[in-house]
Coordinates of C-alpha atoms in Angstrom, one line a residue:
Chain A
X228 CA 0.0 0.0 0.0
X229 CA 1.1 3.4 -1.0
X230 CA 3.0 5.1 2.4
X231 CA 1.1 8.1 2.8
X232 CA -2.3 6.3 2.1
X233 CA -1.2 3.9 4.9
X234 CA -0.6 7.2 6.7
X235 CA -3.8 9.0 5.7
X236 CA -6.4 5.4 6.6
X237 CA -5.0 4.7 10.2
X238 CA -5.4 8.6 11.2
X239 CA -8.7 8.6 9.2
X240 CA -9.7 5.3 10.9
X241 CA -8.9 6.4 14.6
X242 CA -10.9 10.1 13.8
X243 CA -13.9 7.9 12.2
X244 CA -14.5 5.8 15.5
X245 CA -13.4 8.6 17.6
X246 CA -16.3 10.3 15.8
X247 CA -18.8 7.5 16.2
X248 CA -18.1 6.7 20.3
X249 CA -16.5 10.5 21.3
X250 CA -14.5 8.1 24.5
X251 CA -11.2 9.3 23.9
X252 CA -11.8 13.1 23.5
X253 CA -14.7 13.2 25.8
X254 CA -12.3 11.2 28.5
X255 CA -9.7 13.8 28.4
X256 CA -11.7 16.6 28.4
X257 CA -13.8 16.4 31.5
X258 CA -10.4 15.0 32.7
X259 CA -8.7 18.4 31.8
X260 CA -11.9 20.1 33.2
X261 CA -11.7 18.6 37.3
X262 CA -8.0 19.3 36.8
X263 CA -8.5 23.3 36.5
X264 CA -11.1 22.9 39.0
X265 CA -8.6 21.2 41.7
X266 CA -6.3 24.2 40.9
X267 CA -8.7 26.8 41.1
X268 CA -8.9 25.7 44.6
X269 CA -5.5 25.5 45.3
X270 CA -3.9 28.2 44.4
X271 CA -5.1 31.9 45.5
X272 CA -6.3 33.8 41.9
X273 CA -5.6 37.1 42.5
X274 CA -4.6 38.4 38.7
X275 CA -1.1 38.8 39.6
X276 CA -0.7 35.8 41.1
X277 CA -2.8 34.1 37.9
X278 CA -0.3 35.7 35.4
X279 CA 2.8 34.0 37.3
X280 CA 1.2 30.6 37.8
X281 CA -1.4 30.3 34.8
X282 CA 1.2 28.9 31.6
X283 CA 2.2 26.3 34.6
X284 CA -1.8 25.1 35.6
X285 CA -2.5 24.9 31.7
X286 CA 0.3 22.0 31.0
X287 CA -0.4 20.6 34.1
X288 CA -3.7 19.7 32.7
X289 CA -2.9 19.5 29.0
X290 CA 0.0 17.0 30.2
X291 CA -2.4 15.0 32.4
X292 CA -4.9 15.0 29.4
X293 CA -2.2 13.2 27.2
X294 CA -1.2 10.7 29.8
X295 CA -5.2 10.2 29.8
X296 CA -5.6 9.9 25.9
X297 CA -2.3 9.0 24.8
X298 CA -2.1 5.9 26.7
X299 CA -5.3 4.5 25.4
X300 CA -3.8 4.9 21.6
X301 CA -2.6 1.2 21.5
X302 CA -5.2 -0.2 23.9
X303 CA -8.3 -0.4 21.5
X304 CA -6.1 -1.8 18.5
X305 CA -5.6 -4.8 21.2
X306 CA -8.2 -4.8 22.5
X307 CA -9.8 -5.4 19.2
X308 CA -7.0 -7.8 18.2
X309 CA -5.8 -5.3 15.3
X310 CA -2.0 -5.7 16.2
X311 CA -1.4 -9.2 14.5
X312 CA -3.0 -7.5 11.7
X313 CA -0.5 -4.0 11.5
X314 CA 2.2 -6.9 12.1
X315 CA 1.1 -8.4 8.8
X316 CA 0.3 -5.3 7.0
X317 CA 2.6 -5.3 3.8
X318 CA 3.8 -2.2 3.4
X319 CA 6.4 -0.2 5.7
X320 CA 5.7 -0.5 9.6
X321 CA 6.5 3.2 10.2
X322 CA 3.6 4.9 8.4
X323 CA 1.4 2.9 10.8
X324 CA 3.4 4.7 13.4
X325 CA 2.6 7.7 11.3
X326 CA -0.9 7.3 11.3
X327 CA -1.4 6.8 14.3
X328 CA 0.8 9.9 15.5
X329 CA -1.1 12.1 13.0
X330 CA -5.0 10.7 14.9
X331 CA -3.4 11.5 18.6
X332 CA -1.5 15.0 17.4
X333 CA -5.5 15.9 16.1
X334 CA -7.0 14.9 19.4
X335 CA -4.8 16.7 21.7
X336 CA -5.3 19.7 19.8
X337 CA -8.9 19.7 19.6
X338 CA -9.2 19.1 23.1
X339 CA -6.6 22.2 24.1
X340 CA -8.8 24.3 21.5
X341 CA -11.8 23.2 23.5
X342 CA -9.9 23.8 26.6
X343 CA -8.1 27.1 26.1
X344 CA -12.0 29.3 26.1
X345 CA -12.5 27.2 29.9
X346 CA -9.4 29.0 30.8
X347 CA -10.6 32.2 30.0
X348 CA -13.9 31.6 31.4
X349 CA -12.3 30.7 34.8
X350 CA -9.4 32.3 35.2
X351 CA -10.4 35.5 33.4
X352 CA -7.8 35.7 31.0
X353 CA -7.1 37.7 28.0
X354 CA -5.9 35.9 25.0
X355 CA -7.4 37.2 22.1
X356 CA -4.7 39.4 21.2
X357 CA -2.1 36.5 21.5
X358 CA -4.6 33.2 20.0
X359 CA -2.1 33.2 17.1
X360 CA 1.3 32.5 18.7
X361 CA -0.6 30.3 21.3
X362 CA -1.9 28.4 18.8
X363 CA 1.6 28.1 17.5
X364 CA 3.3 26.8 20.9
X365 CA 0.4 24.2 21.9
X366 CA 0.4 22.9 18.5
X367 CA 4.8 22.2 18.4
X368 CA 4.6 21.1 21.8
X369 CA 1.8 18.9 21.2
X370 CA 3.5 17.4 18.3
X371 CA 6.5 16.2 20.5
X372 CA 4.5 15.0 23.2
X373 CA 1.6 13.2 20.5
X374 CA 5.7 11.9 18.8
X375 CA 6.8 10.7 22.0
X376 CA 3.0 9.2 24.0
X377 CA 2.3 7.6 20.5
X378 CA 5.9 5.5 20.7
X379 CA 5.2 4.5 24.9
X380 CA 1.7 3.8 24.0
X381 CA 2.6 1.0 21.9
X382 CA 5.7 0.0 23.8
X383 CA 3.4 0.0 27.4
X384 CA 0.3 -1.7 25.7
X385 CA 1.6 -5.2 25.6
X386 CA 3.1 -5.0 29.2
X387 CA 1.7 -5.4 32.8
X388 CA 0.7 -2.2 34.6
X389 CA 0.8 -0.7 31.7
X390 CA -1.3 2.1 33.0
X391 CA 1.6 2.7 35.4
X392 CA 4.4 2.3 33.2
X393 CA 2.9 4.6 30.8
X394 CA 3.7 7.6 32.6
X395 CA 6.6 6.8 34.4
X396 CA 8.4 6.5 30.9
X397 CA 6.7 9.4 29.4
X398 CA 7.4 11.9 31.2
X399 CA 11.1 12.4 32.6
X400 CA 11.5 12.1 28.9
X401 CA 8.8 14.7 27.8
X402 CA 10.6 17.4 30.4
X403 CA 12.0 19.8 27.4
X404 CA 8.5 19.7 25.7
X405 CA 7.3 21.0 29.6
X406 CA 9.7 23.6 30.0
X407 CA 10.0 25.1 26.5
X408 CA 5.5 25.3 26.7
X409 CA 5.5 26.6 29.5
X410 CA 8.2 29.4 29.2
X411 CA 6.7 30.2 25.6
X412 CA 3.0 30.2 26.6
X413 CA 4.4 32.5 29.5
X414 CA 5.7 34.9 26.7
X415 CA 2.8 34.7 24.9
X416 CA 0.2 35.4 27.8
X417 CA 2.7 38.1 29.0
X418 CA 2.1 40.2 25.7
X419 CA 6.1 40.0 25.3
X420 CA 7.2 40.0 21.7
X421 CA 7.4 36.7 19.7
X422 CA 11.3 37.2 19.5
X423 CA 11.7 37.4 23.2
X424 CA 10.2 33.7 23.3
X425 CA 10.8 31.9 19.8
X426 CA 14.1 30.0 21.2
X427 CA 11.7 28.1 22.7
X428 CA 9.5 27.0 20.4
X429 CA 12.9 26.7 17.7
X430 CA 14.1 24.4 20.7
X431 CA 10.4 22.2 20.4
X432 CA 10.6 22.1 17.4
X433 CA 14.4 20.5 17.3
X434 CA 12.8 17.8 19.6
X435 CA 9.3 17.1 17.3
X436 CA 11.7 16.8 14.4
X437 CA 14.5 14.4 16.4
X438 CA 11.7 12.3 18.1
X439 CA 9.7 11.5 15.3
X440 CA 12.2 10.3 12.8
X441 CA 13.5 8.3 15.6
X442 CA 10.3 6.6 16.4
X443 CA 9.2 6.7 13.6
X444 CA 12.4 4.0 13.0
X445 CA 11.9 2.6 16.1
X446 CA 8.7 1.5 16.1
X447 CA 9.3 -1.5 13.3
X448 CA 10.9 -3.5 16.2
X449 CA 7.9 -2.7 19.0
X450 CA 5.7 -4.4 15.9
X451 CA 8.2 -7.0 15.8
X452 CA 6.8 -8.3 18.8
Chain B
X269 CA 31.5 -15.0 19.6
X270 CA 29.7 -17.3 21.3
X271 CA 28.5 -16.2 24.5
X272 CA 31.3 -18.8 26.4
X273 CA 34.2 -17.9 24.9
X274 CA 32.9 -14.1 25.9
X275 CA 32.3 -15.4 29.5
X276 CA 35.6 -17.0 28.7
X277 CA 37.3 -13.7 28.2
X278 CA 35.8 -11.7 31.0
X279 CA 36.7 -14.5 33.6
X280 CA 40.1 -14.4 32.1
X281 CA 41.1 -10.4 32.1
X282 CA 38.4 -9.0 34.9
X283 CA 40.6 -9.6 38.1
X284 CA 43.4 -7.3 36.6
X285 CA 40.3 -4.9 36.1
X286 CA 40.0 -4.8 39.8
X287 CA 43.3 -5.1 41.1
X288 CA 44.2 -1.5 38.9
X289 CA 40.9 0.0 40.2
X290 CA 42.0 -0.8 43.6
X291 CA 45.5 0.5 43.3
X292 CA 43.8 3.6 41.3
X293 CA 41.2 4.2 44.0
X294 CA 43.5 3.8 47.0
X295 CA 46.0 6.2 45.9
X296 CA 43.3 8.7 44.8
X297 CA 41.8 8.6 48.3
X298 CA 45.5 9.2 49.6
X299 CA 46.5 11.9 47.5
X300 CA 42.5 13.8 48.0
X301 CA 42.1 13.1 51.4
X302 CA 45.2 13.3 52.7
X303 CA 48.3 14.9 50.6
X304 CA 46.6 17.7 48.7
X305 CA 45.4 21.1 49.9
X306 CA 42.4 22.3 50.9
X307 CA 40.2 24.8 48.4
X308 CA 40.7 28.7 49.1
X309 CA 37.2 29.2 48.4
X310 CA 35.5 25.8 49.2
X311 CA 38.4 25.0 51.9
X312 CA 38.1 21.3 53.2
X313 CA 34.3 20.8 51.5
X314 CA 36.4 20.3 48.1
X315 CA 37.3 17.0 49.0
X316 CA 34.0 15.4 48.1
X317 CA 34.5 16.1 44.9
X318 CA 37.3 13.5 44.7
X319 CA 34.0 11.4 44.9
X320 CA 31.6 13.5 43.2
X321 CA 33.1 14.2 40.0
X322 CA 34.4 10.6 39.4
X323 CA 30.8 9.0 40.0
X324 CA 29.2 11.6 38.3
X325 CA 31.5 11.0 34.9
X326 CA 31.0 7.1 35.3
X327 CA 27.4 7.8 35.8
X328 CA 27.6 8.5 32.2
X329 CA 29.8 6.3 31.0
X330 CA 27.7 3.5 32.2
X331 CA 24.7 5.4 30.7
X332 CA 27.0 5.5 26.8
X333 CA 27.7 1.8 27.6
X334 CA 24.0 1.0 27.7
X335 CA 23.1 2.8 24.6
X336 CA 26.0 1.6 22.6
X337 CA 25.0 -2.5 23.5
X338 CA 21.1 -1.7 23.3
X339 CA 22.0 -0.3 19.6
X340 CA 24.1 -3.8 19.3
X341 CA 21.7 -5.7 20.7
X342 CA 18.5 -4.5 18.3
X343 CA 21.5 -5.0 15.3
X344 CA 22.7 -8.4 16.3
X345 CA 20.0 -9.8 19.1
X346 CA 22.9 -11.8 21.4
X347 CA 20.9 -12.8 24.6
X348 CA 24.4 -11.5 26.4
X349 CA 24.8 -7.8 24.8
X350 CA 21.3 -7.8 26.5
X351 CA 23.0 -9.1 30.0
X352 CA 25.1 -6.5 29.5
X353 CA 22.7 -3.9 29.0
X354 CA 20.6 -4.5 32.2
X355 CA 24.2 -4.6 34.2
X356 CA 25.0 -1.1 33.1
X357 CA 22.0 0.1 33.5
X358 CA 22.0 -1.2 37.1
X359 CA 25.0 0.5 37.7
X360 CA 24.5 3.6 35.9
X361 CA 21.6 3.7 38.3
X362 CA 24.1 3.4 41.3
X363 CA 26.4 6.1 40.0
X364 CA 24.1 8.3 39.4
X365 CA 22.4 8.2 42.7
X366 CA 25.6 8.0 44.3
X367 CA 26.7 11.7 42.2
X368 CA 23.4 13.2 43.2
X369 CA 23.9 12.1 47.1
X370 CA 27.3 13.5 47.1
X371 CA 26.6 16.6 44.7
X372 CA 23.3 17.2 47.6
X373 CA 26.2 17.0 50.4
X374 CA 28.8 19.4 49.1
X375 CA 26.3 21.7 48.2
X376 CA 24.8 22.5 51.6
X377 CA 28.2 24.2 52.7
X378 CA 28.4 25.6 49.5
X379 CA 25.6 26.9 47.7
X380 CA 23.4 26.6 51.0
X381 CA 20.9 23.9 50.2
X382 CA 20.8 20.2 49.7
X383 CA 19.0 20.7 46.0
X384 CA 18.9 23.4 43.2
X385 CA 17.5 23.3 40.0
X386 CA 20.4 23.8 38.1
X387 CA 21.1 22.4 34.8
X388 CA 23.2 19.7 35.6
X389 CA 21.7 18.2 38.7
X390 CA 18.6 18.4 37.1
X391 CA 19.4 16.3 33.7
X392 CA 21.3 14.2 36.4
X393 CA 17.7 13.3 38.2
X394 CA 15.9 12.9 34.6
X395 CA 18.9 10.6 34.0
X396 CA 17.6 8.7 37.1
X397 CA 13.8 8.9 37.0
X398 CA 14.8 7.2 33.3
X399 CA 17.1 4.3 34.9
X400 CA 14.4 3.8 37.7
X401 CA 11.6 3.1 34.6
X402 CA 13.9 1.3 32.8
X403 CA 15.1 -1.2 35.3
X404 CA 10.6 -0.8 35.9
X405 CA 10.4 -1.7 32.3
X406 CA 12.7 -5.3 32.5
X407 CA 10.2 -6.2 35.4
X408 CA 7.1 -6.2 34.1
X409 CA 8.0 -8.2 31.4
X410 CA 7.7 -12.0 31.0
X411 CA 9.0 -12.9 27.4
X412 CA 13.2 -12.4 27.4
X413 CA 13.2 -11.4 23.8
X414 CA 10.7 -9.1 24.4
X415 CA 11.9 -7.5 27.5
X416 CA 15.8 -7.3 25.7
X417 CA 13.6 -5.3 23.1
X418 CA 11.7 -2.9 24.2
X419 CA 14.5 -2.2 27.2
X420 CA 16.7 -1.3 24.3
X421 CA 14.6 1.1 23.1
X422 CA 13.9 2.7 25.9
X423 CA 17.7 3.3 26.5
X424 CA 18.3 4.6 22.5
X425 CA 15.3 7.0 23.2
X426 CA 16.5 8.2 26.4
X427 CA 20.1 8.7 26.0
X428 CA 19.1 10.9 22.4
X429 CA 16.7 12.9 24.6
X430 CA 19.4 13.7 27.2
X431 CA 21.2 16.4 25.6
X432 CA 18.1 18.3 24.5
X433 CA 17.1 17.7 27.9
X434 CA 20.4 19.2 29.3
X435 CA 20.0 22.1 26.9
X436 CA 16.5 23.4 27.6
X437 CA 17.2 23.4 31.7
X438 CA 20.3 25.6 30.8
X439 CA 18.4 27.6 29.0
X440 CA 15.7 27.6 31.9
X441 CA 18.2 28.4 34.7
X442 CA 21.7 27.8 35.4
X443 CA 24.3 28.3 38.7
X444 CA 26.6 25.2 38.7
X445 CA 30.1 25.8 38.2
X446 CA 32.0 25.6 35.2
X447 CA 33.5 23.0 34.2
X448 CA 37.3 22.5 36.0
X449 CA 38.4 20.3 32.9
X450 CA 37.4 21.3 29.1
X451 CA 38.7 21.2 26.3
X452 CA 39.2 24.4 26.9
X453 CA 41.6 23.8 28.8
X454 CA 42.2 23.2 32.5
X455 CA 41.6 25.5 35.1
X456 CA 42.5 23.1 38.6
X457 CA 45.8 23.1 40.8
X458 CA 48.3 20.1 39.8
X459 CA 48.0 18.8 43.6
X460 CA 44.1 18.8 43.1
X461 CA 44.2 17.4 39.7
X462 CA 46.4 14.7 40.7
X463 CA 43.8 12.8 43.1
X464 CA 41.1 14.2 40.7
X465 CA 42.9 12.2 37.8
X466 CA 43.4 9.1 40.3
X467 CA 40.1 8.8 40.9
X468 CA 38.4 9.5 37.3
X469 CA 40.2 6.8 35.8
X470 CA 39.6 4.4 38.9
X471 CA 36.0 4.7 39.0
X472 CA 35.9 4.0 35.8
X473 CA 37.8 1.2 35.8
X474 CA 35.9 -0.1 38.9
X475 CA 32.8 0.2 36.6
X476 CA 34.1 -1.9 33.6
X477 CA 35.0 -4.4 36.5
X478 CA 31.7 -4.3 37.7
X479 CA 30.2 -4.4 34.6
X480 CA 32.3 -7.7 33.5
X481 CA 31.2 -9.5 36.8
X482 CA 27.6 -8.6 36.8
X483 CA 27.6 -9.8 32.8
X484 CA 28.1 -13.2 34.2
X485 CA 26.4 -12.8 36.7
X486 CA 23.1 -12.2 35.0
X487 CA 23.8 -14.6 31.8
X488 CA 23.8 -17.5 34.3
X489 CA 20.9 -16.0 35.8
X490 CA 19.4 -16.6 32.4
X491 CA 20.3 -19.9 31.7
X492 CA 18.9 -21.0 35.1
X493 CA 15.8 -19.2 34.3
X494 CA 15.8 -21.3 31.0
X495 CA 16.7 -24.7 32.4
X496 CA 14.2 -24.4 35.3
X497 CA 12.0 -23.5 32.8
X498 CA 12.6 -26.4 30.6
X499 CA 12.8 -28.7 33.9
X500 CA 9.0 -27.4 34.8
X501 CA 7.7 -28.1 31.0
X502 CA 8.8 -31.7 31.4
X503 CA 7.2 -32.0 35.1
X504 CA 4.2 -30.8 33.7
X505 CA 4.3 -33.0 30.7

């Protein structure tokens, strides 16, 4: 099968029954959701305060979502006995890796661009002004965490206590995605000047690039087994 | 090579491995503890690095010695490379935590507190948080071909993700010293750099003898696995 067909049917395939049974998206929403609300209690919002702590609270949750939805990314192909069949599939192993990258990077997203009004709402934010270049970080940095949860998800789905394992693995190794969002979504809700925060998002970009051509490498011998 | 005449080779060359760490390590304990002077700035506290710097350097030694045999053992799939892979890890494990004990106890007299997030500590507790799920990993796995697998992945992706790690908590803040040897050049008395040396090269030594025994070690660990294994199929048959 042609490589970026491979590519485009597993993404289309994961959107389609993410579609038809909204679990995975739904999950890691109202996840995301009592996750702002246990910080809203924790932390004393006056707008000063919010300003300091606020690009911290929203990766907090958007990182919890991923352990949440990312995880689950392998489960349902076993669940459903699919992974004998990607085993089989003629064609080259990475574009299923590919694929299903592509399906998590679009759910992620879709639930931060659900999530980012929520923050507003509750936290009385002003973003407007600066939608663009936050749209910019949580897309890069979603990309390297979708490149990285996608690889665990199918390395921690055939093990036991997978649903520990998962994040225990993920994220020491997802601390540069953490820390170059968090500084850049700082700048951005700050007002400061893209150039005063682009290193960042040059630096999360570096890692999307490195960590998907590795996995995407990689992954043939996860399949392998 | 067959995995005996490896065995073969270890058993013949690894006491010489410990006798020169020995020798090393003695005489860089002398010459730290004893012979050479005490830091103008840091005054007696300096000594601990005579501990600190060696483990710390062997910390990630051990850690380039795991990715180099998980990258041999997804190319050539020797049930030993993969011995050798969860024996490094195990000790890159204890010379890490041993750095990050030592770096927490010079830096109370020095910086004033046990911890700081500076770049170097901090890639130094990633590097551990990693180890700890990696050794997690081998655990949880049943199948030895499996487990040899997916451990050595876990090591390629983790020591690629370390400098990038390194290089965004610099970016994020940094206060550790600079370096005392670069290749810049070196900027250390000759009666510090003497135990300093000593002890560098001892360690390191110390680890490769480590290293060789706990190969063994582990490979006959395996073969009982397998022959108990064998000896329970025929019970149960």
């Amino acid at each position: 099968m042609h490589f970026f067909r491979l590519i485009r049917w597993i993404a289309w395939k994961d959107l389609l029954s993410e579609y038809r049974n909204r679990e995975n998206v739904s999950s890691m929403f109202f996840f995301a959701l009592n996750v702002i609300l246990i910080f809203s209690f924790s932390f004393s919002l006056d707008p000063d305060t919010i300003k300091e702590i606020m690009p911290g609270i929203i990766w907090v949750a958007f990182g919890f979502t991923a352990i949440i939805g990312l995880g689950k990314s392998f489960l349902i192909e076993v669940n459903n006995d699919c992974m004998e069949y990607f085993q089989t599939l003629p064609g080259p192993k990475g574009a299923i890796y590919l694929g299903k990258f592509l399906g998590n990077f679009l759910f992620m997203l879709m639930v931060e661009i659900i999530l980012f009004p929520l923050f507003v709402l509750f936290f009385n934010l002003s973003i407007l002004d600066q939608a663009l270049p936050l749209l910019l970080v949580s897309s890069v940095a979603t990309f390297g965490l979708s490149a990285l949860g996608t690889l665990f998800s199918a390395l921690t789905v055939q093990i036991r206590a997978r649903e520990v394992m998962f994040p225990i693995l993920l994220l020491p190794l997802s601390v540069p995605i953490f820390i170059g969002a968090v500084e850049a979504t700082r700048g951005a809700l700050s007002g400061d000047p893209f150039s005063m925060y682009s290193h960042w998002i040059e630096l999360l970009t570096v890692f999307d690039v490195i960590f998907v051509v590795v996995s995407f490498w990689i992954f043939e011998f996860i399949l392998d087994y | 090579m067959t995995a005996t005449r490896f065995i073969g080779i270890l058993r013949k060359y690894e006491k010489w491995f410990g006798i020169v760490a020995l020798i090393l390590i003695s005489a860089g304990l002398y010459t730290g503890l004893v012979t050479s002077s005490a830091d103008y700035f840091q005054g007696e506290v300096v000594r601990i690095m005579y501990v600190h710097v060696p483990f710390a350097q062997t910390a990630m030694l051990a850690y380039s010695t795991l990715f180099f045999c998980s990258i041999w053992y997804l190319w050539k799939r020797d049930a030993i490379v993969d011995n050798a892979c969860h024996a490094a890890a195990g000790l890159a494990l204890f010379f890490t935590a041993g750095g990050l004990i030592t770096g927490a106890i010079w830096g109370k007299p020095t910086w004033n507190a046990w911890w700081v997030w500076d770049p170097r500590l901090t890639s130094f507790a990633i590097m551990f948080l990693t180890l700890v799920g990696y050794l997690m990993l081998r655990t949880f796995l049943d199948d030895v071909e499996k487990r040899a697998t997916f451990a050595a992945i876990l090591a390629i992706i983790g020591f690629i993700d370390l400098p990038i790690i390194h290089f965004s908590v610099e970016w994020w803040r940094s206060l550790h010293q600079p370096l005392s040897v670069s290749t810049r050049g070196v900027s250390i008395a000759p009666d510090m750099l003497v135990p300093f040396a000593l002890m560098s090269f001892g360690v390191g030594i110390l680890f490769t003898y480590m290293l060789m025994v706990r190969t063994q070690l582990l490979y006959l660990e395996h073969l009982l696995e397998a022959k108990q294994g064998r000896f329970l199929s025929e019970a149960e048959l």
